[in-house]
Coordinates of C-alpha atoms in Angstrom, one line a residue:
Chain A
M278 CA 88.7 87.0 98.5
I279 CA 86.0 88.8 98.1
P280 CA 85.0 91.4 100.5
G281 CA 82.5 91.0 103.3
S282 CA 79.3 92.8 102.9
F283 CA 78.5 96.5 103.0
D284 CA 75.7 99.3 102.4
Y285 CA 76.8 101.4 99.4
H286 CA 76.3 105.3 99.0
A287 CA 77.3 107.7 96.6
P288 CA 75.8 111.0 97.7
T289 CA 76.8 113.2 94.9
S290 CA 77.5 116.3 97.3
L291 CA 79.5 116.9 99.9
D292 CA 76.8 117.3 102.4
D293 CA 74.9 114.2 101.8
A294 CA 78.5 112.6 102.7
L295 CA 79.0 114.1 105.5
A296 CA 75.5 113.3 106.4
L297 CA 75.5 109.6 105.9
L298 CA 79.1 109.5 107.7
T299 CA 77.2 111.6 111.1
E300 CA 74.5 108.3 110.5
H301 CA 76.6 105.8 110.8
G302 CA 79.8 107.2 112.4
G303 CA 82.6 104.1 112.8
D304 CA 80.4 101.9 111.0
A305 CA 81.5 103.8 107.4
K306 CA 84.5 104.1 105.8
I307 CA 85.3 106.7 102.8
L308 CA 85.9 105.2 99.4
A309 CA 87.9 107.3 97.4
G310 CA 90.1 105.8 94.7
G311 CA 90.1 102.4 96.5
H312 CA 93.5 101.2 96.4
S313 CA 94.4 100.8 100.0
L314 CA 90.6 100.4 100.8
I315 CA 89.4 97.3 98.2
P316 CA 92.6 95.5 99.1
A317 CA 92.2 95.1 103.1
M318 CA 88.2 94.8 102.5
R319 CA 89.6 91.6 99.9
F320 CA 91.7 90.0 102.9
R321 CA 89.1 91.1 105.6
L322 CA 91.6 93.7 107.4
A323 CA 89.1 95.9 106.7
V324 CA 85.3 95.0 107.1
P325 CA 82.9 98.4 107.1
E326 CA 79.0 97.6 107.3
V327 CA 78.8 101.3 104.9
L328 CA 81.0 102.8 102.3
V329 CA 80.4 106.3 101.4
D330 CA 82.2 106.6 98.2
I331 CA 83.1 109.9 97.6
G332 CA 84.5 109.4 93.7
R333 CA 80.8 111.1 92.3
I334 CA 81.1 114.8 94.6
P335 CA 82.3 116.8 91.8
D336 CA 84.9 119.7 92.5
L337 CA 87.4 117.6 94.7
E338 CA 89.6 117.1 91.9
Y339 CA 92.4 119.6 91.0
I340 CA 95.3 121.3 91.0
R341 CA 96.1 124.9 91.4
E342 CA 98.2 127.4 92.9
E343 CA 96.4 130.1 95.0
D344 CA 97.5 132.4 98.4
G345 CA 100.9 130.8 98.7
H346 CA 100.5 127.3 98.1
L347 CA 100.2 124.7 96.5
A348 CA 95.9 123.5 96.4
V349 CA 95.2 119.6 95.8
G350 CA 91.7 118.3 95.6
G351 CA 91.4 115.1 98.3
M352 CA 90.2 112.8 95.1
T353 CA 92.3 114.2 93.0
R354 CA 94.4 111.2 91.0
E355 CA 98.4 110.4 91.7
V356 CA 98.6 110.2 87.8
A357 CA 97.4 113.9 87.6
L358 CA 100.2 115.4 89.4
E359 CA 102.7 113.3 87.1
D360 CA 101.1 114.9 84.5
S361 CA 100.8 118.1 85.9
D362 CA 103.4 121.4 84.4
L363 CA 103.2 123.2 87.2
V364 CA 103.8 120.2 89.5
N365 CA 106.9 119.2 87.3
A366 CA 108.4 123.3 87.3
K367 CA 107.6 124.1 90.9
Y368 CA 106.9 120.5 92.9
P369 CA 109.5 118.2 92.4
L370 CA 109.5 116.4 95.6
L371 CA 105.5 115.8 94.8
A372 CA 106.6 115.4 90.8
D373 CA 109.2 112.5 92.2
T374 CA 106.2 111.1 94.9
A375 CA 103.8 110.7 92.1
R376 CA 106.1 108.6 90.0
V377 CA 107.0 105.6 92.2
I378 CA 103.6 105.1 94.0
A379 CA 102.6 101.6 93.1
D380 CA 102.6 101.3 89.0
P381 CA 101.1 103.6 86.6
L382 CA 97.5 101.6 86.7
V383 CA 96.9 101.9 90.4
R384 CA 98.1 105.9 89.7
N385 CA 95.4 106.2 87.6
L386 CA 93.0 105.6 89.9
A387 CA 94.6 106.2 93.3
T388 CA 93.7 109.1 95.2
V389 CA 96.5 112.3 96.9
G390 CA 94.0 112.6 100.1
G391 CA 93.2 108.4 100.5
N392 CA 97.1 108.1 100.1
L393 CA 97.2 110.5 103.5
A394 CA 93.9 109.7 105.1
H395 CA 95.1 105.7 105.2
A396 CA 98.0 107.1 107.6
D397 CA 99.9 104.4 106.6
P398 CA 103.8 104.5 107.6
A399 CA 104.3 102.9 104.3
N400 CA 102.3 105.1 101.8
D401 CA 104.9 107.7 100.4
H402 CA 102.6 111.2 100.4
P403 CA 102.9 111.2 104.1
A404 CA 106.9 111.7 104.2
T405 CA 106.1 114.2 101.9
M406 CA 103.7 116.4 102.9
L407 CA 105.6 116.2 106.1
A408 CA 108.6 117.7 104.1
Y409 CA 106.9 120.3 102.5
G410 CA 105.3 120.9 106.4
A411 CA 101.7 120.8 104.2
S412 CA 98.0 121.2 105.8
V413 CA 95.2 119.3 105.4
V414 CA 91.4 120.7 105.0
A415 CA 89.1 118.4 106.8
R416 CA 85.1 118.9 105.8
G417 CA 83.0 118.0 108.7
P418 CA 79.3 118.9 109.7
N419 CA 80.2 122.1 111.3
G420 CA 82.6 123.4 108.4
S421 CA 86.1 123.1 107.4
R422 CA 89.1 123.0 109.7
T423 CA 93.1 123.2 108.5
I424 CA 95.6 121.0 110.4
A425 CA 99.1 120.7 110.1
I426 CA 100.5 117.8 108.6
D427 CA 103.0 117.4 111.8
D428 CA 99.4 117.0 113.6
F429 CA 98.3 114.8 111.1
F430 CA 99.4 111.1 111.7
V431 CA 97.8 110.2 115.2
D432 CA 99.4 106.3 114.8
L433 CA 100.1 103.3 113.4
F434 CA 96.4 104.2 110.3
E435 CA 95.3 106.6 112.2
S436 CA 95.2 110.4 111.3
A437 CA 93.4 113.3 113.5
L438 CA 90.7 113.3 110.9
E439 CA 87.6 112.0 112.7
S440 CA 85.0 109.6 111.4
N441 CA 82.5 112.3 110.4
E442 CA 84.9 114.6 108.1
I443 CA 86.1 114.1 104.7
L444 CA 89.9 115.3 103.7
T445 CA 89.1 117.9 100.8
E446 CA 92.6 119.3 100.4
I447 CA 96.1 119.2 100.7
R448 CA 97.5 123.1 100.4
I449 CA 101.6 122.7 100.1
P450 CA 103.2 126.0 100.7
T451 CA 105.1 126.9 97.3
P452 CA 108.8 126.6 97.6
P453 CA 110.7 129.9 97.6
A454 CA 113.6 131.1 95.5
H455 CA 116.4 128.6 96.3
G456 CA 114.2 126.0 97.7
G457 CA 114.4 122.4 96.5
G458 CA 113.0 119.4 97.2
A459 CA 113.6 115.4 96.5
Y460 CA 112.0 111.9 96.6
L461 CA 114.2 108.9 97.1
K462 CA 113.0 105.6 97.0
M463 CA 114.0 102.2 97.3
E464 CA 111.8 99.1 97.1
R465 CA 112.7 95.7 96.5
K466 CA 110.6 95.7 93.1
V467 CA 108.1 97.6 91.1
G468 CA 104.6 98.4 92.7
D469 CA 105.9 97.4 96.5
Y470 CA 106.4 99.0 99.4
A471 CA 109.3 101.1 100.2
V472 CA 112.4 99.4 102.0
S473 CA 113.0 102.9 102.7
A474 CA 112.8 106.1 101.0
V475 CA 113.1 110.1 102.1
A476 CA 111.6 113.6 101.4
V477 CA 113.5 116.3 101.9
Q478 CA 112.7 119.6 101.3
L479 CA 115.2 122.3 102.1
V480 CA 116.3 126.5 101.2
L481 CA 119.3 127.6 100.3
D482 CA 120.6 131.0 101.4
G483 CA 123.7 131.5 100.2
G484 CA 125.9 128.6 100.4
T485 CA 124.3 127.5 103.3
V486 CA 120.7 125.3 104.5
S487 CA 118.6 127.7 105.9
S488 CA 115.9 125.5 106.5
A489 CA 115.2 122.0 105.7
R490 CA 112.3 119.7 106.8
I491 CA 113.0 115.6 106.1
G492 CA 110.4 112.8 106.6
L493 CA 110.8 109.1 106.5
T494 CA 108.8 106.4 104.9
N495 CA 108.1 103.0 106.2
V496 CA 110.5 103.1 108.5
N497 CA 108.2 103.9 111.7
P498 CA 105.3 102.8 113.3
V499 CA 103.9 106.5 112.3
P500 CA 104.9 108.7 109.4
M501 CA 107.7 110.5 111.0
R502 CA 109.8 113.7 110.0
A503 CA 113.9 113.0 111.0
K504 CA 114.0 116.3 113.2
N505 CA 117.3 115.3 114.4
A506 CA 118.7 115.1 110.6
E507 CA 117.1 118.4 109.9
A508 CA 118.8 120.2 112.8
E509 CA 122.0 118.5 111.7
L510 CA 121.7 120.3 108.6
V511 CA 120.3 123.8 109.3
G512 CA 122.6 126.6 109.7
K513 CA 125.3 124.7 107.4
A514 CA 126.5 124.4 103.9
A515 CA 125.7 120.9 102.6
T516 CA 129.2 119.3 102.9
D517 CA 130.1 115.3 102.9
D518 CA 130.5 115.5 106.5
V519 CA 127.0 117.0 107.2
L520 CA 124.9 114.8 104.9
E521 CA 127.2 112.4 106.6
A522 CA 125.9 113.5 110.2
A523 CA 122.4 113.8 108.8
G524 CA 122.4 111.3 107.1
R525 CA 123.5 109.0 110.6
A526 CA 120.8 111.1 112.8
A527 CA 118.2 109.5 110.5
A528 CA 119.3 106.3 110.8
G529 CA 119.1 106.7 114.6
E530 CA 115.9 108.3 115.1
C531 CA 113.6 105.8 112.9
D532 CA 112.4 103.0 113.9
P533 CA 111.9 99.8 111.5
S534 CA 110.6 96.7 112.0
G535 CA 112.5 94.0 110.3
D536 CA 110.9 91.6 107.9
L537 CA 110.7 90.5 104.2
R538 CA 112.5 94.2 103.1
G539 CA 115.4 93.6 105.5
S540 CA 116.5 93.1 108.9
A541 CA 116.1 96.5 110.7
E542 CA 119.7 97.4 110.7
Y543 CA 119.5 97.4 106.8
K544 CA 116.4 99.5 106.9
R545 CA 118.5 102.0 109.3
D546 CA 121.4 102.0 107.3
V547 CA 119.9 102.1 103.7
T548 CA 117.8 105.7 105.6
R549 CA 121.4 106.7 106.1
I550 CA 122.0 106.5 102.5
L551 CA 119.0 107.8 100.9
T552 CA 118.9 111.0 103.5
K553 CA 122.5 111.9 102.3
R554 CA 120.9 111.3 98.5
A555 CA 118.0 113.5 98.7
I556 CA 119.1 116.1 100.8
R557 CA 122.4 116.5 98.0
K558 CA 119.3 116.4 94.7
A559 CA 117.5 119.2 97.0
V560 CA 120.7 121.1 97.0
E561 CA 121.6 120.7 93.4
R562 CA 117.9 121.7 92.6
A563 CA 117.8 124.7 95.2
K564 CA 121.1 125.5 93.2
G565 CA 118.6 125.9 89.7
G566 CA 120.2 122.8 88.7
N567 CA 116.7 120.6 88.6
Chain B
M106 CA 70.7 94.4 99.0
G107 CA 71.3 94.9 94.8
I108 CA 72.0 97.9 93.4
T109 CA 71.6 98.5 89.5
I110 CA 73.9 99.3 87.9
S111 CA 74.4 101.0 83.9
V112 CA 77.4 100.2 81.9
E113 CA 78.5 100.2 78.3
V114 CA 81.0 97.4 77.5
N115 CA 82.6 97.0 74.2
G116 CA 80.2 98.6 72.2
T117 CA 77.0 97.4 74.1
T118 CA 75.3 98.8 77.2
Y119 CA 74.1 96.0 80.0
E120 CA 71.9 97.1 83.6
R121 CA 72.0 94.6 86.0
E122 CA 71.6 94.1 89.6
V123 CA 74.8 93.6 91.1
E124 CA 75.5 93.3 95.3
P125 CA 78.0 96.2 96.0
R126 CA 80.7 94.1 97.2
T127 CA 81.0 92.7 93.4
L128 CA 84.3 93.4 92.1
L129 CA 84.3 95.3 88.9
V130 CA 86.7 91.9 87.5
H131 CA 83.4 89.2 89.3
F132 CA 80.8 91.4 87.5
L133 CA 82.9 91.4 84.0
R134 CA 83.9 87.4 84.0
E135 CA 81.3 86.0 86.0
E136 CA 77.8 88.8 85.3
L137 CA 79.1 89.2 81.5
R138 CA 80.8 86.2 80.5
L139 CA 83.8 88.0 79.6
T140 CA 86.4 85.6 80.7
G141 CA 89.0 87.1 78.5
T142 CA 90.3 89.4 81.5
N143 CA 91.8 87.6 84.3
V144 CA 92.1 87.2 87.6
G145 CA 95.9 87.0 88.8
C146 CA 96.7 87.9 92.3
E147 CA 93.5 90.0 93.0
T148 CA 96.0 92.0 95.7
S149 CA 96.2 95.1 92.3
L150 CA 99.7 93.6 92.0
C151 CA 99.5 91.4 88.8
G152 CA 97.7 93.5 86.2
A153 CA 96.4 90.8 84.4
C154 CA 92.7 92.2 84.9
T155 CA 93.5 95.2 83.3
V156 CA 90.5 97.1 81.5
H157 CA 89.6 100.2 79.6
L158 CA 87.6 102.5 82.1
D159 CA 86.6 106.1 80.7
G160 CA 89.5 105.6 78.5
L161 CA 92.6 104.6 81.4
A162 CA 93.7 101.6 81.9
V163 CA 92.8 100.1 85.1
K164 CA 93.0 96.9 87.4
S165 CA 89.4 95.5 87.6
C166 CA 90.0 93.5 90.5
T167 CA 90.3 96.4 92.4
Q168 CA 87.2 98.3 91.7
L169 CA 83.7 98.0 92.9
A170 CA 81.4 97.1 90.0
V171 CA 79.3 99.6 91.6
Q172 CA 82.0 102.2 91.2
A173 CA 81.6 101.7 87.3
D174 CA 78.2 102.7 87.2
G175 CA 78.4 104.9 84.2
A176 CA 81.5 104.2 82.9
K177 CA 82.0 103.3 79.3
I178 CA 85.1 99.8 79.8
T179 CA 87.1 98.2 77.1
T180 CA 88.0 94.4 78.0
I181 CA 90.1 92.2 76.0
E182 CA 87.0 91.1 73.6
G183 CA 86.3 94.4 72.6
L184 CA 89.9 95.3 70.6
A185 CA 89.2 92.7 67.4
D186 CA 87.3 94.4 64.3
N187 CA 84.8 92.3 62.9
G188 CA 87.2 89.1 63.1
S189 CA 90.9 91.0 62.5
L190 CA 93.0 91.5 65.0
H191 CA 93.7 95.1 66.5
P192 CA 97.6 95.7 65.3
M193 CA 98.3 95.1 69.1
Q194 CA 97.1 92.0 68.8
Q195 CA 98.4 91.4 65.8
A196 CA 102.0 92.1 67.1
F197 CA 101.9 90.1 70.3
W198 CA 101.2 87.5 67.7
D199 CA 104.1 88.4 65.8
E200 CA 106.5 88.1 68.2
H201 CA 105.5 85.9 70.4
G202 CA 104.7 88.3 73.2
L203 CA 103.7 85.3 75.2
Q204 CA 104.3 82.6 76.6
C205 CA 101.7 80.8 78.7
G206 CA 99.4 83.5 78.0
Y207 CA 97.7 84.4 81.3
C208 CA 99.1 88.4 81.6
T209 CA 98.0 88.4 78.0
P210 CA 94.9 89.9 77.7
G211 CA 96.1 92.5 80.7
M212 CA 99.4 93.4 79.3
I213 CA 97.9 94.3 75.7
M214 CA 94.9 96.2 77.5
A215 CA 97.8 98.5 79.4
A216 CA 100.4 98.6 75.8
T217 CA 97.3 99.8 73.7
K218 CA 96.6 102.8 76.0
L219 CA 100.3 103.1 76.9
V220 CA 101.1 103.6 72.8
E221 CA 97.7 105.6 72.7
D222 CA 98.8 108.6 74.9
N223 CA 102.2 108.4 74.0
P224 CA 102.9 107.0 70.0
D225 CA 106.7 107.4 70.0
A226 CA 107.0 105.4 73.4
S227 CA 110.4 104.8 73.6
E228 CA 112.0 100.8 74.6
D229 CA 112.2 103.1 78.5
D230 CA 108.6 104.7 78.2
I231 CA 107.6 101.1 77.2
R232 CA 109.3 99.3 80.2
H233 CA 108.2 101.8 82.7
G234 CA 104.4 102.2 81.3
L235 CA 104.4 98.3 81.8
K236 CA 105.3 98.2 85.3
G237 CA 102.0 97.2 86.6
N238 CA 101.6 94.2 84.3
L239 CA 103.9 90.8 85.6
C240 CA 104.8 88.2 83.4
R241 CA 104.9 84.8 85.8
C242 CA 107.4 83.4 82.9
T243 CA 109.1 86.1 82.5
G244 CA 108.8 86.9 79.0
Y245 CA 109.5 90.5 79.3
Q246 CA 111.8 90.4 75.9
N247 CA 108.8 89.7 73.3
I248 CA 106.3 91.9 74.6
V249 CA 108.6 94.9 74.8
K250 CA 109.6 93.8 71.3
A251 CA 105.8 93.3 70.6
V252 CA 104.6 96.9 71.9
A253 CA 107.7 98.9 70.1
S254 CA 106.9 97.2 66.8
A255 CA 102.8 98.1 67.5
A256 CA 103.8 101.6 68.2
K257 CA 105.7 102.0 65.4
A258 CA 103.1 100.5 63.1
G259 CA 100.5 103.5 64.1
G260 CA 99.3 100.8 66.7
A261 CA 96.9 102.8 68.9
R262 CA 94.3 102.9 66.1

């Protein structure tokens, strides 16, 4: 299980990296943390002719708040999210997510940008970023553009990024007071992809959920928002009946396929339950229980 | 097309030409003949290939050797000091933290970093910290005991 041959470039500036991507077009792949790409190359599921390693470009690893959002550099390692006091204090949904991605050794190298750009519905950050209503900054030869996360996931393993664009930053709106979120994942064993996982980010107004976004992991061919579940929740108090209705809506609108992790039916039911639990936890956090 | 890389492994600097597709674990084993690092699942699940790369415990099967150009690496061979075992190695010996031994180098590399980062690691911290390392003999009880005992003895050194 050795990857196929490729030409390797390790540019030290974004401009050089973009020039390489433009020159090689669809034959090139971007190498970030490598924890999705290298296994895919070993299985020969990916056979790029050229690798552009963006790991030596400075200033792509950071976590900071600015202008009402959390800015996360594309090359930020998962472990940095886990260790960040800011993330743990104000972005519990993100902190929850980082802790359940693969295992600690993988998280030392795997990147947030790579997790999103791979556009794998089994990855964990897509659902979380959908729930946050995040946006993604893509740098191309003609400058940067911002892509709303709702427009980012196009198809299985296909994002809105052009072949000569690099995901440089993720922007997560800072939750308002009385905002809360949670990520709950069920996995068969450590390091496995989710059977199902649910990301919830909501805002409470008194006893009422005034807004909510819900993202689902690994129960649809494309990372998805559970919009019907959101609709069951918004404008209501999070009573047991409302939670059940939201859970049922999420189970109904996802489209899992049966595999080693369980039948489609089973995955729908896990999704129903995780949706309820994640909403409950998000509500508790919004009330300040954390 | 070969690329020349320079890495410091267990205190010695090596300059070698490698094919870009060479994985770090194969570079260590086949080029440097440091065969203590094992190849297990080859898919970044099992942790048998764990080494320290610039101060982080990582799976060397999911890293290209060219990515490690300029890095400082420690493998299991680099832990013992002049023939005396590292406290973590000693603890695995004392507590019988191994059965077939295949996962042991990776376990010890992950565990030394775990205890270095968190000298007061609880049993729970140890179990969570070793999530990326599988023991197919299922000898986890003694492995956790060994790591706890090394932590207690100030095992990070």
